[in-house]
Coordinates of C-alpha atoms in Angstrom, one line a residue:
Chain W
M300 CA 11.8 -33.4 -32.6
G301 CA 14.6 -32.0 -34.4
V302 CA 17.8 -31.0 -33.8
V303 CA 17.9 -27.2 -32.5
P304 CA 20.1 -24.9 -34.6
L305 CA 23.2 -23.7 -33.5
K306 CA 21.8 -20.2 -33.7
D307 CA 18.6 -20.8 -31.5
R308 CA 20.9 -22.2 -28.5
L309 CA 22.6 -19.3 -28.6
G310 CA 19.9 -17.2 -28.7
I311 CA 18.1 -19.1 -25.6
A312 CA 21.2 -19.4 -23.6
G313 CA 21.8 -15.7 -24.0
L314 CA 18.3 -15.1 -22.9
F315 CA 18.5 -17.3 -20.2
D316 CA 21.9 -15.9 -18.8
A317 CA 20.3 -12.2 -19.1
L318 CA 17.0 -13.1 -17.1
I319 CA 19.4 -14.3 -14.4
F320 CA 21.4 -11.2 -14.7
L321 CA 18.4 -9.2 -14.1
A322 CA 17.2 -10.7 -11.4
V323 CA 20.3 -10.4 -9.2
A324 CA 20.7 -7.0 -10.4
S325 CA 17.1 -6.1 -9.5
L326 CA 17.7 -8.0 -6.1
V327 CA 20.8 -6.1 -5.5
S328 CA 19.8 -2.6 -6.4
V329 CA 16.5 -3.1 -4.4
S330 CA 18.5 -4.0 -1.3
L331 CA 20.5 -1.0 -1.8
I332 CA 17.2 1.2 -1.7
A333 CA 15.5 -0.4 0.9
T334 CA 19.2 -0.1 2.9
L335 CA 19.3 3.5 2.0
S336 CA 15.9 4.6 2.2
A337 CA 15.3 2.9 5.8
H338 CA 17.1 5.5 7.6
V339 CA 15.3 8.2 6.2
A340 CA 11.3 7.7 6.3
P341 CA 11.3 6.5 10.1
V342 CA 13.3 9.4 10.9
E343 CA 10.7 11.8 9.2
A344 CA 7.8 9.8 11.3
V345 CA 9.9 9.8 14.2
N346 CA 10.6 13.2 14.1
E347 CA 6.8 14.2 13.3
R348 CA 5.6 12.3 16.2
I349 CA 7.7 14.2 18.9
E350 CA 7.1 17.3 17.1
A351 CA 3.2 16.6 17.9
A352 CA 4.1 15.0 21.3
H353 CA 6.1 18.7 22.3
T354 CA 2.8 20.5 21.0
V355 CA 0.4 18.5 22.9
L356 CA 2.8 18.8 26.2
L357 CA 2.9 22.5 25.8
R358 CA -0.9 22.9 25.2
S359 CA -2.0 20.2 28.6
T360 CA -3.1 22.0 31.2
V361 CA -1.8 21.6 34.8
N362 CA -2.5 23.5 38.2
D363 CA -0.1 26.3 39.3
S364 CA 0.9 27.2 43.0
R365 CA -2.5 28.6 43.5
G366 CA -4.4 25.7 42.2
N367 CA -5.6 27.2 38.7
P368 CA -5.5 25.5 35.4
S369 CA -2.6 26.8 33.6
T370 CA -0.8 25.2 30.2
V371 CA 2.5 24.3 30.3
E372 CA 3.8 26.8 28.1
E373 CA 2.3 29.6 30.2
L374 CA 3.8 27.8 33.4
F375 CA 6.9 28.2 32.5
K376 CA 6.7 31.3 31.0
L377 CA 5.2 33.5 33.5
R378 CA 6.1 32.1 36.8
G379 CA 8.0 28.9 37.1
P380 CA 6.7 24.8 37.9
G381 CA 4.3 24.4 41.1
D382 CA 4.0 20.9 42.8
G383 CA 2.7 18.1 40.5
C384 CA 4.3 19.4 37.5
E385 CA 6.8 17.2 37.3
E386 CA 4.3 14.5 37.4
H387 CA 2.5 15.9 35.1
V388 CA 5.2 16.2 32.4
T389 CA 6.4 12.5 33.1
S390 CA 3.5 11.2 32.8
V391 CA 2.2 12.6 29.6
L392 CA 5.9 11.9 28.0
D393 CA 5.8 8.5 28.9
L394 CA 2.4 8.0 27.4
L395 CA 3.3 9.7 24.1
L396 CA 6.8 8.5 23.4
P397 CA 6.7 4.5 24.3
R398 CA 9.6 2.8 24.1
S399 CA 11.5 6.0 23.9
G400 CA 13.9 7.7 26.7
W401 CA 13.5 11.8 26.6
R402 CA 14.9 14.8 28.3
W403 CA 12.8 18.2 28.4
S404 CA 14.1 21.2 29.7
V405 CA 12.9 24.8 29.4
E406 CA 15.4 27.8 29.7
R407 CA 14.0 31.1 30.8
G408 CA 17.0 33.9 31.0
E409 CA 19.3 32.8 34.1
H410 CA 16.5 29.9 35.1
R411 CA 16.3 26.6 33.7
W412 CA 14.6 23.0 34.4
A413 CA 15.1 19.9 33.4
F414 CA 12.9 16.7 33.6
G415 CA 13.3 12.8 32.4
S416 CA 16.4 11.6 31.9
K417 CA 19.7 13.2 33.0
Q418 CA 21.9 12.5 30.3
V419 CA 21.4 12.2 26.4
P420 CA 23.0 9.1 25.2
N421 CA 25.4 9.1 22.6
G422 CA 23.6 8.1 18.9
D423 CA 20.6 9.3 17.3
V424 CA 18.5 11.8 19.3
I425 CA 15.6 13.5 17.5
C426 CA 15.3 17.1 19.1
S427 CA 12.4 19.3 19.4
I428 CA 12.5 23.3 20.0
F429 CA 9.7 25.9 20.6
R430 CA 10.9 29.6 21.5
A431 CA 8.3 31.8 23.1
P432 CA 9.1 35.9 23.3
I433 CA 8.4 37.4 26.7
D434 CA 9.4 41.1 27.8
G435 CA 12.5 41.2 25.9
Q436 CA 13.2 38.4 26.9
E437 CA 12.7 34.5 25.3
V438 CA 11.5 31.1 26.7
T439 CA 13.0 27.8 25.3
Y440 CA 11.4 24.6 25.6
R441 CA 13.5 21.8 24.3
L442 CA 12.0 18.2 24.0
E443 CA 14.8 15.2 23.2
A444 CA 14.3 12.1 22.3
W445 CA 15.8 8.7 21.4
P446 CA 15.0 5.0 20.9
L447 CA 15.2 2.7 24.0
R448 CA 17.0 -0.5 22.7
Chain Z
M32 CA 41.3 -14.2 -68.0
D33 CA 37.5 -13.6 -67.7
R34 CA 37.2 -17.3 -66.5
E35 CA 39.8 -16.7 -63.7
K36 CA 37.9 -13.3 -62.8
G37 CA 34.7 -15.0 -62.3
S38 CA 36.2 -17.3 -60.5
A39 CA 37.8 -15.0 -58.0
A40 CA 34.6 -13.1 -57.8
E41 CA 32.6 -16.2 -56.9
R42 CA 35.1 -17.3 -54.4
Y43 CA 35.0 -13.7 -52.7
Q44 CA 31.2 -13.7 -52.5
A45 CA 31.1 -17.1 -50.9
S46 CA 33.9 -16.1 -48.5
T47 CA 31.7 -12.9 -47.7
S48 CA 28.7 -14.6 -47.2
H49 CA 30.5 -17.3 -44.9
W50 CA 31.4 -14.6 -42.7
D51 CA 28.2 -13.0 -43.1
M52 CA 26.6 -16.2 -41.6
V53 CA 29.5 -16.2 -38.8
K54 CA 28.3 -12.7 -37.5
D55 CA 25.0 -13.5 -37.9
R56 CA 25.4 -16.1 -35.4
R57 CA 27.3 -14.6 -32.8
G58 CA 26.2 -10.7 -33.0
W59 CA 23.2 -8.6 -33.3
G60 CA 21.1 -7.0 -35.4
G61 CA 18.6 -9.7 -36.7
F62 CA 14.9 -9.9 -36.0
Y63 CA 14.8 -12.4 -33.3
E64 CA 17.7 -10.7 -31.7
S65 CA 15.8 -7.2 -31.2
I66 CA 12.5 -9.3 -30.1
M67 CA 14.9 -10.8 -27.5
A68 CA 16.5 -7.8 -26.6
M69 CA 12.9 -6.2 -25.6
M70 CA 11.7 -9.3 -24.0
I71 CA 15.3 -8.8 -21.7
V72 CA 14.4 -4.9 -21.2
T73 CA 10.7 -5.6 -20.5
A74 CA 11.8 -8.4 -18.0
G75 CA 14.4 -6.3 -16.1
I76 CA 11.3 -3.6 -16.0
V77 CA 8.6 -6.0 -14.8
L78 CA 11.0 -7.2 -11.9
I79 CA 12.2 -3.7 -10.9
T80 CA 8.9 -2.8 -10.9
A81 CA 7.1 -5.8 -8.9
S82 CA 10.5 -5.3 -6.2
L83 CA 10.2 -1.7 -5.8
T84 CA 6.1 -2.4 -5.2
F85 CA 6.8 -5.1 -2.7
M86 CA 9.1 -2.9 -0.8
A87 CA 6.5 0.1 -0.5
A88 CA 4.2 -2.5 0.7
H89 CA 6.6 -3.7 3.6
E90 CA 7.5 0.0 4.2
D91 CA 3.7 0.9 4.8
R92 CA 3.5 -2.1 7.3
G93 CA 6.4 -0.2 9.0
R94 CA 5.0 2.7 9.5
G95 CA 2.3 1.3 11.8
G96 CA -1.2 0.6 10.7
G97 CA -2.4 -0.2 6.8
P98 CA -3.4 2.7 4.4
E99 CA -7.0 2.5 5.6
C100 CA -6.3 3.0 9.4
R101 CA -3.9 6.1 8.4
E102 CA -7.0 7.2 6.3
V103 CA -9.1 7.2 9.2
I104 CA -7.2 8.6 12.0
R105 CA -6.4 11.4 9.6
A106 CA -10.1 11.8 9.0
V107 CA -10.6 12.1 12.9
L108 CA -7.9 14.5 13.0
T109 CA -9.4 16.6 10.5
D110 CA -12.9 16.2 11.4
R111 CA -14.1 20.1 12.0
T112 CA -17.0 18.7 14.4
L113 CA -14.7 16.7 16.3
A114 CA -11.4 19.0 16.1
P115 CA -11.6 22.5 16.1
S116 CA -7.9 22.8 16.0
D117 CA -5.1 21.2 14.8
R118 CA -4.6 18.0 17.2
M119 CA -7.3 19.3 19.4
L120 CA -10.5 17.4 19.8
D121 CA -13.3 18.7 21.6
L122 CA -15.2 15.5 23.1
R123 CA -18.5 17.2 23.6
Q124 CA -19.0 16.9 19.9
A125 CA -18.2 13.5 19.9
D126 CA -22.0 12.4 19.8
K127 CA -22.3 14.7 16.7
V128 CA -19.7 13.0 14.6
D129 CA -21.0 10.2 12.2
W130 CA -18.2 7.7 12.5
T131 CA -19.1 5.7 9.5
S132 CA -18.3 8.2 7.2
L133 CA -14.9 8.2 8.5
K134 CA -14.1 4.8 7.2
G135 CA -14.4 6.9 3.6
G136 CA -17.0 4.0 2.3
A137 CA -14.0 1.0 2.7
D138 CA -15.6 -2.2 3.9
I139 CA -13.8 -2.3 7.2
G140 CA -14.4 -2.5 11.1
M141 CA -13.0 0.0 13.1
S142 CA -12.8 1.3 17.3
V143 CA -11.5 4.8 18.1
F144 CA -10.3 5.7 21.7
L145 CA -8.3 7.4 23.9
T146 CA -5.8 6.8 26.4
F147 CA -4.9 9.3 29.3
A148 CA -1.6 10.0 31.6
D149 CA -3.3 8.7 34.0
G150 CA -4.2 5.0 32.6
T151 CA -7.6 5.5 32.1
T152 CA -9.5 4.7 28.8
R153 CA -12.4 6.7 26.7
T154 CA -14.1 4.5 23.8
L155 CA -15.2 7.0 21.1
Y156 CA -16.8 4.5 18.5
R157 CA -16.1 0.8 18.5
E158 CA -17.6 -2.2 16.6
D159 CA -17.1 -5.8 17.6
M160 CA -13.4 -6.9 16.5
Q161 CA -13.1 -10.6 14.9
D162 CA -10.8 -12.6 16.8
Q163 CA -8.9 -13.2 13.1
G164 CA -7.6 -11.8 10.3
E165 CA -5.8 -8.9 9.5
R166 CA -5.7 -5.9 12.2
Y167 CA -3.9 -2.8 12.4
S168 CA -3.5 0.1 14.8
I169 CA -2.1 3.5 14.9
S170 CA -1.9 6.3 17.3
E171 CA -1.4 10.1 17.5
P172 CA -1.0 12.4 20.2
V173 CA -3.9 14.6 21.0
N174 CA -5.3 17.5 23.1
I175 CA -8.7 17.0 24.7
L176 CA -10.7 20.0 25.5
E177 CA -12.8 18.9 28.8
R178 CA -15.4 21.5 31.0
G179 CA -14.1 24.2 32.9
G180 CA -11.2 25.1 30.0
T181 CA -8.8 22.2 31.2
V182 CA -7.3 20.8 28.2
S183 CA -5.6 17.0 28.8
A184 CA -3.0 15.2 27.0
S185 CA -4.2 11.9 25.0
L186 CA -2.9 9.3 23.0
L187 CA -5.8 8.6 20.0
T188 CA -5.5 5.2 18.9
V189 CA -7.6 3.8 15.8
W190 CA -8.1 -0.1 15.3
V191 CA -9.0 -1.2 11.6
W192 CA -9.6 -4.8 10.7
Y193 CA -10.7 -6.4 7.9
P194 CA -14.4 -8.5 8.2

């Protein structure tokens, strides 16, 4: 083995330093991207999930005060909640939104009904709102959900 | 005079070639240096691509279910025999569905079942699950169209595993 020329030694050292620098730069940039994007992807997924749960709840049927099956949307649009409505809403949203706190409210003119948690906590709360027109008025269905810690 | 001039030119040439050598040792511009620069750039691209690939794979797991699991549940939700409209399943058609075709040709095991608000479950398709190996599950809210025009809320769950 001969003596490695100074030029070659400098080149190998430069290559080694550059690889170390690139490895550290990759780690830093990837961890930065992961940190920034980590907040975006789950919020989109949770938002989609809450919209889907709200749609499914509104289309599900429950017996009205006369014992006839009616969708939850129509029930609040035409009359008001009957016996067993609160139990229905609670059991459906507990099933569809596991590990989440929720509050579901309906507003029709001066009437207002609310189910679920009494208070909405501070922090990230995802809200899904459906509006349905009826006789010049508007019925607003609002589902607010948040992750339970 | 000519001798002195020639001597000065030789001295000048010798000095410039000496400084060229010094510059070449500590600077850039040679063939080997350009090869090294290309290797460094390539290594950087490879490192960043590999890191982003691993990060994407990690996100896939974080979203719940593997890629095949999401493909299967999407196939169930868009099957026109079983789902006449968005997120509405007609269980009267469940016997007519070719469940194995929903795997999309992937060599996987699969089970599909529904959980209702009263705690009951209904199995739509089931294969014997293995005790070991990678398994994934994913759930989506759906409405179930039943007899008498009643529509119930349910959670559609798909399990997928690799034999």
